[in-house]
Coordinates of N, CA, C and O in Angstrom, one line a residue:
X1 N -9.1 156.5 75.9 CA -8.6 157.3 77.0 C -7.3 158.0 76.6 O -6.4 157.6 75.9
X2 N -7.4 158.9 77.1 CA -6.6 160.2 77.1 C -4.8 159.5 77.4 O -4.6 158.5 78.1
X3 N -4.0 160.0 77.0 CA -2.1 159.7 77.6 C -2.4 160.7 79.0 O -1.8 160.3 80.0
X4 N -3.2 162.0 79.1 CA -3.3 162.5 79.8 C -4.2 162.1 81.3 O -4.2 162.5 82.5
X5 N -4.9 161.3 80.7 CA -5.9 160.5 81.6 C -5.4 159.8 82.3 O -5.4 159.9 83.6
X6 N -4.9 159.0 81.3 CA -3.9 157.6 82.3 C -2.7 158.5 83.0 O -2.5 158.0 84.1
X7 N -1.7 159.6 82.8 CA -1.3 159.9 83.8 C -1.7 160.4 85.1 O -1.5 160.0 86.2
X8 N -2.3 161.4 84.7 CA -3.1 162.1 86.1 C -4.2 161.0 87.0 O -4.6 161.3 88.1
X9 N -4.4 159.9 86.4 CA -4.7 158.9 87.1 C -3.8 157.7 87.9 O -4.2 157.0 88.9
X10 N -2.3 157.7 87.1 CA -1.7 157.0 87.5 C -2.0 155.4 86.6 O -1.6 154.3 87.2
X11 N -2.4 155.3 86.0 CA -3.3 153.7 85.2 C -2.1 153.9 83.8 O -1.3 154.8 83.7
X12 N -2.5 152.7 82.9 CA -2.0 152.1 82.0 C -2.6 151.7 81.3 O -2.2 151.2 80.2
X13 N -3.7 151.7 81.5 CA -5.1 150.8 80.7 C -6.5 151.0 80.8 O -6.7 151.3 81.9
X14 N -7.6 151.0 80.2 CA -8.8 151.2 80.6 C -9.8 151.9 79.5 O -9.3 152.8 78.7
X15 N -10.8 151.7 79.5 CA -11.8 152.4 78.7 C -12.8 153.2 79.1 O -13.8 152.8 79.8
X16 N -12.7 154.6 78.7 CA -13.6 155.5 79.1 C -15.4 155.6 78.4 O -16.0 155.9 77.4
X17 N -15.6 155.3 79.6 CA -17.5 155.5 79.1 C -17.7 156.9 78.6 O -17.4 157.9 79.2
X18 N -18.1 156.7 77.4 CA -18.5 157.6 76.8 C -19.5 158.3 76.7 O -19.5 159.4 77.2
X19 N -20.6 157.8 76.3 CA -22.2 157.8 76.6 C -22.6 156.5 76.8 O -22.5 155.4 76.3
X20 N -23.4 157.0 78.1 CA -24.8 156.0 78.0 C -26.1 156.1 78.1 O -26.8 156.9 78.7
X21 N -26.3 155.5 77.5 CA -27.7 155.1 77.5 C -28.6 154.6 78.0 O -28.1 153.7 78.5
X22 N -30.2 154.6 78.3 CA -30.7 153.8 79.2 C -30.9 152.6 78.9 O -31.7 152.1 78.1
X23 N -30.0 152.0 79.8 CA -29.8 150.5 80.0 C -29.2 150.1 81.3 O -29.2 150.7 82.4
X24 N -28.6 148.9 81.1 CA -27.7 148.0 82.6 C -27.0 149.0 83.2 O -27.2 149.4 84.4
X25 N -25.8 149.6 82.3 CA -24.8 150.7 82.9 C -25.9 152.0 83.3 O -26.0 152.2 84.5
X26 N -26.4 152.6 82.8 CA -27.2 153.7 83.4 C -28.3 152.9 84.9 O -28.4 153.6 85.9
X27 N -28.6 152.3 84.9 CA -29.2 151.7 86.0 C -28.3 150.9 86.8 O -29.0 150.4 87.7
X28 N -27.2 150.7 86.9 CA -26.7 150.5 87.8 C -25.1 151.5 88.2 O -24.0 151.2 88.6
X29 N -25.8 152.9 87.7 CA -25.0 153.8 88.1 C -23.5 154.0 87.2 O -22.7 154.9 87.5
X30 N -23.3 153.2 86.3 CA -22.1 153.6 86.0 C -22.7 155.2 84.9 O -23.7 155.7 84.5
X31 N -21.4 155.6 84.9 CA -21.6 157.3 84.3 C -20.5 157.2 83.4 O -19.5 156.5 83.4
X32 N -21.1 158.4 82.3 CA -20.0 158.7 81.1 C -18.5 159.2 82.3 O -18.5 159.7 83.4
X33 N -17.5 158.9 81.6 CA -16.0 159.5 82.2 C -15.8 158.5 83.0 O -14.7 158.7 83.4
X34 N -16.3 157.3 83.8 CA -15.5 156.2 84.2 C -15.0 155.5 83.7 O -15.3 154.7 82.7
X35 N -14.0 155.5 84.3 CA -13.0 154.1 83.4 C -12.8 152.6 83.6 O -11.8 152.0 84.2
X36 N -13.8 152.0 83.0 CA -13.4 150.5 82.6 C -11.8 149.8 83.0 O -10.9 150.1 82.3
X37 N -11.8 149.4 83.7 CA -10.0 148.8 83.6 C -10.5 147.3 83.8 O -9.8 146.5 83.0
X38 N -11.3 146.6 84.6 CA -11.4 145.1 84.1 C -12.9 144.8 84.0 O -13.8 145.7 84.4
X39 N -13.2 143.5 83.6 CA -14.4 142.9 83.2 C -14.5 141.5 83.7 O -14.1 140.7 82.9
X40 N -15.0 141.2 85.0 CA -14.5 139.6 85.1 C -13.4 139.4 85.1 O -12.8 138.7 84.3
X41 N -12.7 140.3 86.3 CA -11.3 140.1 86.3 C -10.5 139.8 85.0 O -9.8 138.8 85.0
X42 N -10.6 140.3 84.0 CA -9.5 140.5 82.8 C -10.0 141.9 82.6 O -11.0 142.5 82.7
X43 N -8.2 142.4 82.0 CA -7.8 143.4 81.5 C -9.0 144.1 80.2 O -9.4 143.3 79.4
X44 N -9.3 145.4 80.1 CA -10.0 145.9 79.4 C -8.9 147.1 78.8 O -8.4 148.1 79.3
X45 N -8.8 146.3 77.6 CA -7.6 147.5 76.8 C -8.2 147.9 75.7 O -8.0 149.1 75.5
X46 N -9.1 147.1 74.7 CA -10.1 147.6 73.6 C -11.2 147.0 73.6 O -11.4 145.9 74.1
X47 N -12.2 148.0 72.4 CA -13.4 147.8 72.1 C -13.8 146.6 72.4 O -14.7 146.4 73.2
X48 N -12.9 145.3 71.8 CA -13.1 144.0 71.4 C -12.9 143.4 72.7 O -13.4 142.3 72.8
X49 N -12.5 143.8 73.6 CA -12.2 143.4 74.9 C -13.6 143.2 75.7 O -14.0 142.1 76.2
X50 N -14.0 144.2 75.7 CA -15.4 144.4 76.5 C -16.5 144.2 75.7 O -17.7 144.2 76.1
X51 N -16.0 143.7 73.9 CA -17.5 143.2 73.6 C -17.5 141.4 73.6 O -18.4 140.6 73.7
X52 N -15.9 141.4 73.4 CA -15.9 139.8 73.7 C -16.4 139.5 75.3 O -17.1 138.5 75.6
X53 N -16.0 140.2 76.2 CA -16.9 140.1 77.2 C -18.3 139.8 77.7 O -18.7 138.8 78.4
X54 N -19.1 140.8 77.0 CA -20.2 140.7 77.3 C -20.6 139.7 76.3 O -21.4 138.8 76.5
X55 N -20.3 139.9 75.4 CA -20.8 138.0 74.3 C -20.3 137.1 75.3 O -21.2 136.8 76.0
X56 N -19.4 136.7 75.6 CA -19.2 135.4 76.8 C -19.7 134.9 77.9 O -19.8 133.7 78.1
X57 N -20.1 136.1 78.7 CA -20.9 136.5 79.6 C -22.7 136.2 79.4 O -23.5 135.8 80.3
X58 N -23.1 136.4 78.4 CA -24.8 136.8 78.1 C -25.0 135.7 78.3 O -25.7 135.3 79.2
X59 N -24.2 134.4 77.0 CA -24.5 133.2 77.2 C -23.8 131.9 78.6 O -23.9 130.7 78.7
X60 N -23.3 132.9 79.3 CA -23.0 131.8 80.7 C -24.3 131.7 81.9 O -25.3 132.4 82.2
X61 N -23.7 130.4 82.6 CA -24.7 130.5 83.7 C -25.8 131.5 84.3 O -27.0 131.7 84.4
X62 N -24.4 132.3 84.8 CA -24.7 133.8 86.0 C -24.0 134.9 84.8 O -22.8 135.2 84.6
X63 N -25.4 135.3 84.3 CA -25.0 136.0 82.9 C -24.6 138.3 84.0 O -25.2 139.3 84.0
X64 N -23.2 137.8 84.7 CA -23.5 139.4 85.7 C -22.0 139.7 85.1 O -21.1 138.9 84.8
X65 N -22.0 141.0 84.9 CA -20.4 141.5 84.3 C -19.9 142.0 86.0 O -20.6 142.5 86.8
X66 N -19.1 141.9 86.0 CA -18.6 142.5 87.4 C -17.2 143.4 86.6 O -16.2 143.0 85.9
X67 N -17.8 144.8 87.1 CA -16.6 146.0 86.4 C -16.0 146.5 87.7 O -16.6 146.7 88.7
X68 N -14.7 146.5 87.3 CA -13.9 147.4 88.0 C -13.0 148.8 87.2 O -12.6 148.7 86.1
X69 N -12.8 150.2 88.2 CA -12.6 150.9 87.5 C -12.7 152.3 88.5 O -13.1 152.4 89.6
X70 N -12.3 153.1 87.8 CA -11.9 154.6 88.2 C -12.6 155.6 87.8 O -13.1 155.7 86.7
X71 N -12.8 156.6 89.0 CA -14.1 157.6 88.2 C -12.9 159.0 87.5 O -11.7 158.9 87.4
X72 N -13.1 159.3 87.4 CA -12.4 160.7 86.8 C -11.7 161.7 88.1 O -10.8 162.6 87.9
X73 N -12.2 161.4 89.0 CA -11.4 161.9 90.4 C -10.2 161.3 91.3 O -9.5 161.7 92.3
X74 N -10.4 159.7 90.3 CA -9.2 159.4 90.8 C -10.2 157.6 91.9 O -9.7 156.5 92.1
X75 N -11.0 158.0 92.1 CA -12.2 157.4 93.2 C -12.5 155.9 92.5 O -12.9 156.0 91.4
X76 N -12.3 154.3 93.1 CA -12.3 153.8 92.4 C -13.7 152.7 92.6 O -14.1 152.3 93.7
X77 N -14.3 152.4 91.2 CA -15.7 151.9 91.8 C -15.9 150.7 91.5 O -15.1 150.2 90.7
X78 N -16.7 150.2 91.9 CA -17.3 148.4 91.7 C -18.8 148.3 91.5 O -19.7 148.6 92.2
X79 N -18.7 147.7 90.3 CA -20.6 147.2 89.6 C -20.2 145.7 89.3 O -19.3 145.1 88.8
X80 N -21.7 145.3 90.0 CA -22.1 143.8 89.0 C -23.1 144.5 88.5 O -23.6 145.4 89.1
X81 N -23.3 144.3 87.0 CA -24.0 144.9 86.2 C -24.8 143.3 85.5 O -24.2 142.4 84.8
X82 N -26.0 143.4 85.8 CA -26.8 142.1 85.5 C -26.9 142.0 83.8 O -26.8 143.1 83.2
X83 N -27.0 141.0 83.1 CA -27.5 140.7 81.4 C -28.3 140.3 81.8 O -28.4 139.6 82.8
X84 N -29.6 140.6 80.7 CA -30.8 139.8 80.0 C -30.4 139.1 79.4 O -29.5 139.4 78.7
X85 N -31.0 137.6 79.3 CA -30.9 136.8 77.7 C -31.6 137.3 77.0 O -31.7 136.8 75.8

């Protein structure tokens, strides 16, 4: 994410979807230009953030990422985004 992102958004942190693909995030609406800011209530600051995530996540009980985060308007949105084993 952009220095320009995070200001005109007001944020400090966050990862911008880039592309997606059809999968979990395209089926549950998340879109390229949203911003990631947490995963399971923890901070999403890099790659390794959100892949240690979903490795933690696949193999727990209630394998669901719950994302919080910002659309590019400023608009802020909420996914549980289900895992397959």
């Amino acid at each position: 994410m952009t220095a320009e992102t995070k200001k005109r958004l007001n944020i400090n942190y966050g990862l911008e979807v880039m592309k997606v693909n059809n999968g979990a995030f395209k089926t549950q609406g998340i879109a390229k230009g949203f911003i990631i800011q947490r995963v399971n209530d923890a901070p999403m600051q890099t790659l390794d953030d959100i892949q240690k995530a979903v490795k933690e996540t696949s193999t727990s009980k209630e394998p669901v990422l719950f994302i919080q985060g910002v659309y590019p308007t400023g608009k802020k949105g909420y996914f549980a985004v289900p895992l397959q084993n």
